[in-house]
Short mmCIF file of C-alpha atoms in Angstrom, two decimals:
data_model
loop_
_atom_site.label_atom_id
_atom_site.label_comp_id
_atom_site.label_asym_id
_atom_site.label_seq_id
_atom_site.Cartn_x
_atom_site.Cartn_y
_atom_site.Cartn_z
CA UNK A 201 -15.85 -1.89 -16.45
CA UNK A 202 -13.12 -2.95 -18.96
CA UNK A 203 -11.67 -6.08 -16.54
CA UNK A 204 -11.83 -7.64 -13.78
CA UNK A 205 -8.04 -7.50 -13.00
CA UNK A 206 -6.18 -5.14 -11.04
CA UNK A 207 -4.14 -2.20 -11.65
CA UNK A 208 -1.83 -1.60 -8.93
CA UNK A 209 -0.62 1.96 -7.61
CA UNK A 210 2.51 1.68 -5.20
CA UNK A 211 3.39 4.57 -3.33
CA UNK A 212 7.39 4.18 -3.49
CA UNK A 213 8.07 8.08 -3.05
CA UNK A 214 8.41 8.46 1.01
CA UNK A 215 11.71 9.42 2.47
CA UNK A 216 11.87 7.34 5.30
CA UNK A 217 13.19 9.22 8.34
CA UNK A 218 11.45 6.78 11.12
CA UNK A 219 14.90 4.33 10.37
CA UNK A 220 17.20 7.23 11.15
CA UNK A 221 18.91 5.80 8.07
CA UNK A 222 20.08 8.35 5.30
CA UNK A 223 18.93 5.12 2.31
CA UNK A 224 15.22 5.66 1.81
CA UNK A 225 13.23 2.57 3.42
CA UNK A 226 12.06 1.16 0.10
CA UNK A 227 15.13 0.98 -0.34
CA UNK A 228 16.76 -0.40 2.06
CA UNK A 229 18.62 -4.37 1.45
CA UNK A 230 16.24 -6.87 2.74
CA UNK A 231 17.74 -10.01 2.74
CA UNK A 232 19.03 -10.55 -0.84
CA UNK A 233 17.37 -7.11 -2.32
CA UNK A 234 15.56 -4.07 -1.72
CA UNK A 235 12.35 -4.46 -0.10
CA UNK A 236 10.72 -2.81 -2.95
CA UNK A 237 11.64 -5.46 -5.15
CA UNK A 238 9.81 -8.20 -2.63
CA UNK A 239 6.68 -5.62 -2.84
CA UNK A 240 6.76 -6.33 -6.45
CA UNK A 241 8.13 -10.28 -6.30
CA UNK A 242 4.95 -11.02 -4.33
CA UNK A 243 2.60 -8.63 -6.55
CA UNK A 244 4.12 -9.70 -9.57
CA UNK A 245 3.09 -13.93 -8.90
CA UNK A 246 -0.97 -12.46 -8.70
CA UNK A 247 -2.14 -13.52 -11.93
CA UNK A 248 -5.37 -11.14 -11.81
CA UNK A 249 -3.21 -8.43 -11.04
CA UNK A 250 -2.75 -6.50 -14.64
CA UNK A 251 0.05 -3.77 -14.24
CA UNK A 252 1.61 -1.89 -11.65
CA UNK A 253 2.13 2.26 -11.29
CA UNK A 254 5.68 2.44 -9.31
CA UNK A 255 5.34 6.38 -7.85
CA UNK A 256 9.31 6.90 -6.99
CA UNK A 257 11.33 9.69 -5.91
CA UNK A 258 12.21 11.28 -9.31
CA UNK A 259 15.90 11.20 -8.93
CA UNK A 260 15.50 7.24 -8.22
CA UNK A 261 13.72 5.82 -11.45
CA UNK A 262 16.76 5.52 -13.25
CA UNK A 263 18.05 3.12 -10.11
CA UNK A 264 14.98 0.88 -9.95
CA UNK A 265 14.91 0.47 -13.69
CA UNK A 266 17.93 -0.96 -14.06
CA UNK A 267 19.01 -2.37 -10.39
CA UNK A 268 15.17 -3.55 -9.65
CA UNK A 269 12.67 -4.18 -12.47
CA UNK A 270 15.64 -4.71 -15.09
CA UNK A 271 17.20 -6.81 -12.47
CA UNK A 272 14.48 -8.99 -11.38
CA UNK A 273 12.55 -8.91 -14.45
CA UNK A 274 9.69 -7.31 -13.07
CA UNK A 275 7.27 -7.30 -16.47
CA UNK A 276 4.12 -6.02 -14.76
CA UNK A 277 5.79 -3.26 -13.56
CA UNK A 278 4.53 -0.63 -17.02
CA UNK A 279 4.55 2.79 -14.97
CA UNK A 280 7.47 4.88 -13.60
CA UNK A 281 5.71 8.04 -12.33
CA UNK A 282 7.86 11.01 -10.32
CA UNK A 283 6.02 11.23 -7.07
CA UNK A 284 5.05 13.87 -4.82
CA UNK A 285 5.77 15.57 -1.71
CA UNK A 286 3.56 13.36 0.36
CA UNK A 287 2.13 10.36 -0.21
CA UNK A 288 -1.34 11.24 -1.78
CA UNK A 289 0.61 13.37 -3.71
CA UNK A 290 1.78 10.38 -4.56
CA UNK A 291 -1.39 8.10 -4.97
CA UNK A 292 -2.97 10.99 -7.43
CA UNK A 293 -0.22 11.22 -9.77
CA UNK A 294 -0.61 7.70 -10.63
CA UNK A 295 -4.54 8.32 -10.74
CA UNK A 296 -3.54 10.85 -13.49
CA UNK A 297 -2.08 8.42 -15.45
CA UNK A 298 -4.09 5.51 -15.28
CA UNK A 299 -6.56 4.51 -18.64
CA UNK A 300 -9.93 5.86 -19.81
CA UNK A 301 -12.82 3.78 -18.67
CA UNK A 302 -13.71 2.04 -15.69
CA UNK A 303 -11.14 -0.22 -13.72
CA UNK A 304 -10.49 -1.83 -10.07
CA UNK A 305 -7.54 -0.24 -8.77
CA UNK A 306 -5.14 -1.52 -6.00
CA UNK A 307 -3.19 0.89 -3.49
CA UNK A 308 -0.37 -1.33 -1.59
CA UNK A 309 2.51 0.18 0.02
CA UNK A 310 5.76 0.35 -1.28
CA UNK A 311 7.20 -1.59 2.10
CA UNK A 312 4.54 -3.94 2.70
CA UNK A 313 6.32 -7.72 1.17
CA UNK A 314 4.65 -10.03 2.52
CA UNK A 315 1.27 -9.53 1.42
CA UNK A 316 -0.74 -13.58 1.28
CA UNK A 317 -2.22 -13.72 -2.41
CA UNK A 318 -5.48 -15.08 -0.28
CA UNK A 319 -6.22 -12.17 1.75
CA UNK A 320 -5.32 -10.23 -1.96
CA UNK A 321 -8.22 -12.67 -2.84
CA UNK A 322 -10.43 -11.70 -0.33
CA UNK A 323 -10.36 -8.71 -0.56
CA UNK A 324 -11.13 -8.24 -4.29
CA UNK A 325 -14.19 -9.72 -3.77
CA UNK A 326 -15.72 -7.77 -0.97
CA UNK A 327 -14.87 -4.82 -2.93
CA UNK A 328 -15.98 -6.30 -6.49
CA UNK A 329 -19.62 -6.90 -4.23
CA UNK A 330 -19.62 -3.15 -2.69
CA UNK A 331 -17.28 -1.07 -4.76
CA UNK A 332 -14.22 0.14 -1.97
CA UNK A 333 -12.65 -2.57 0.69
CA UNK A 334 -9.47 -2.41 2.75
CA UNK A 335 -7.37 -4.65 4.43
CA UNK A 336 -7.00 -4.26 8.10
CA UNK A 337 -6.90 -6.76 12.04
CA UNK A 338 -8.59 -5.70 14.70
CA UNK A 339 -6.89 -4.33 17.41
CA UNK A 340 -6.87 -6.70 20.80
CA UNK A 341 -4.75 -4.60 23.49
CA UNK A 342 -6.47 -2.22 25.60
CA UNK A 343 -6.77 1.61 23.87
CA UNK A 344 -6.33 4.51 25.93
CA UNK A 345 -7.08 8.17 24.72
CA UNK A 346 -4.21 9.91 26.11
CA UNK A 347 -3.12 13.92 26.30
CA UNK A 348 0.25 15.35 27.66
CA UNK A 349 1.06 12.20 29.07
CA UNK A 350 -1.85 11.92 31.08
CA UNK A 351 -4.62 9.11 30.25
CA UNK A 352 -8.10 10.72 29.33
CA UNK A 353 -10.54 7.65 29.06
CA UNK A 354 -10.59 3.77 27.57
CA UNK A 355 -11.76 3.11 24.25
CA UNK A 356 -14.03 0.43 23.59
CA UNK A 357 -10.99 -1.45 21.46
CA UNK A 358 -14.11 -3.73 19.33
CA UNK A 359 -14.66 -0.38 17.57
CA UNK A 360 -10.53 0.08 16.18
CA UNK A 361 -9.07 -1.80 13.92
CA UNK A 362 -5.48 -0.69 12.27
CA UNK A 363 -5.87 -0.40 8.51
CA UNK A 364 -3.41 -1.95 6.21
CA UNK A 365 -2.91 -1.68 2.52
CA UNK A 366 -3.59 -3.66 0.04
CA UNK A 367 -6.71 -1.03 -0.54
CA UNK A 368 -9.15 -2.17 -3.41
CA UNK A 369 -11.50 0.68 -4.44
CA UNK A 370 -13.77 1.34 -8.14
CA UNK A 371 -11.91 3.44 -10.05
CA UNK A 372 -14.47 6.41 -9.90
CA UNK A 373 -14.40 6.40 -6.31
CA UNK A 374 -11.25 6.65 -6.46
CA UNK A 375 -11.03 9.35 -8.13
CA UNK A 376 -13.93 11.21 -6.93
CA UNK A 377 -12.49 11.28 -3.28
CA UNK A 378 -9.30 12.17 -4.64
CA UNK A 379 -10.70 15.33 -6.42
CA UNK A 380 -12.54 16.33 -3.65
CA UNK A 381 -9.51 15.68 -1.33
CA UNK A 382 -7.57 17.93 -3.40
CA UNK A 383 -10.30 21.02 -3.92
CA UNK A 384 -10.80 21.28 -0.10
CA UNK A 385 -6.96 20.96 0.84
CA UNK A 386 -7.46 17.88 2.55
CA UNK A 387 -5.01 15.28 3.48
CA UNK A 388 -5.50 12.04 4.79
CA UNK A 389 -3.62 8.95 5.86
CA UNK A 390 -4.90 6.88 3.85
CA UNK A 391 -6.73 6.29 0.67
CA UNK A 392 -10.17 4.68 2.26
CA UNK A 393 -9.37 8.19 4.17
CA UNK A 394 -10.60 10.40 1.78
CA UNK A 395 -13.14 7.69 -0.36
CA UNK A 396 -14.86 7.99 3.07
CA UNK A 397 -15.03 11.41 3.32
CA UNK A 398 -17.09 11.45 -0.05
CA UNK A 399 -19.92 9.53 1.77
CA UNK A 400 -18.74 6.11 0.03
CA UNK A 401 -19.02 3.00 2.61
CA UNK A 402 -15.72 1.19 2.94
CA UNK A 403 -15.96 -2.46 3.48
CA UNK A 404 -13.33 -4.55 5.58
CA UNK A 405 -11.53 -7.88 5.22
CA UNK A 406 -9.85 -9.20 8.40
CA UNK A 407 -5.76 -9.31 7.49
CA UNK A 408 -2.71 -10.10 9.49
CA UNK A 409 -0.14 -9.14 11.45
CA UNK A 410 2.65 -10.30 9.27
CA UNK A 411 1.28 -7.96 6.65
CA UNK A 412 4.09 -6.03 8.06
CA UNK A 413 4.51 -2.22 7.59
CA UNK A 414 8.24 -1.95 7.42
CA UNK A 415 8.93 1.58 8.91
CA UNK A 416 11.42 1.47 12.19
CA UNK A 417 14.67 -0.77 12.69
CA UNK A 418 12.60 -3.32 14.61
CA UNK A 419 9.27 -3.90 11.97
CA UNK A 420 13.51 -4.58 9.46
CA UNK A 421 14.30 -7.41 11.80
CA UNK A 422 10.45 -9.39 12.18
CA UNK A 423 11.13 -9.17 8.49
CA UNK A 424 14.17 -10.94 7.86
CA UNK A 425 12.74 -13.62 9.98
CA UNK A 426 9.38 -13.58 8.00
CA UNK A 427 11.39 -13.74 4.64
CA UNK A 428 12.06 -17.55 4.82
CA UNK A 429 8.13 -18.20 5.49
CA UNK A 430 6.92 -16.31 2.10
CA UNK A 431 10.28 -16.66 0.03
CA UNK A 432 11.53 -19.82 0.80
CA UNK A 433 12.15 -20.39 -2.17
CA UNK A 434 14.84 -17.48 -2.04
CA UNK A 435 16.82 -18.66 0.86
#
């Protein structure tokens, strides 16, 4: 292993259609900055984040360079990469640009700005021990299986978690999982789902509901309130 520091891949090339806005969700204003800038602010503060690979819509690369990276001096971002049609394509574009040798890779959503360093530290420790680890929160509400607006069954919620990012993997584990997925034309909803398909066990670390993924107008309202908690010096 070349380093115990992390290389972070941030897929931020999505369309964000649930926002009902012509501006992509990662570039929407949250307080005084775009959402993506707050995510980069949070990650840049973590000393063992070594470098950040930012995956973007190709037509937004120049904008991000001038209006986010240069403006806010995010020096840990050292790769701007054009993304693909799906999130999985974008992460894979980042994986293909990684340096040779074994590394620790952390994948984190560009619209999750409220990630606490304490949680990343716990996740990192778990991943270093097991090779693959994700954040998540146990579901505390009743879970129903529904079809055509009719309840089919009630599930045992103690076996269900809502999985978040970041997710940390040994490079070889994640690359192997992605290559298998593309060989088989399989698209998952997160990175750990691809790793699971290789037979590798993925460990969990309990996260926090404040680690919000901003994907709807309602999320944006909550995020405005959280800004003063996570970034008080900018308020």
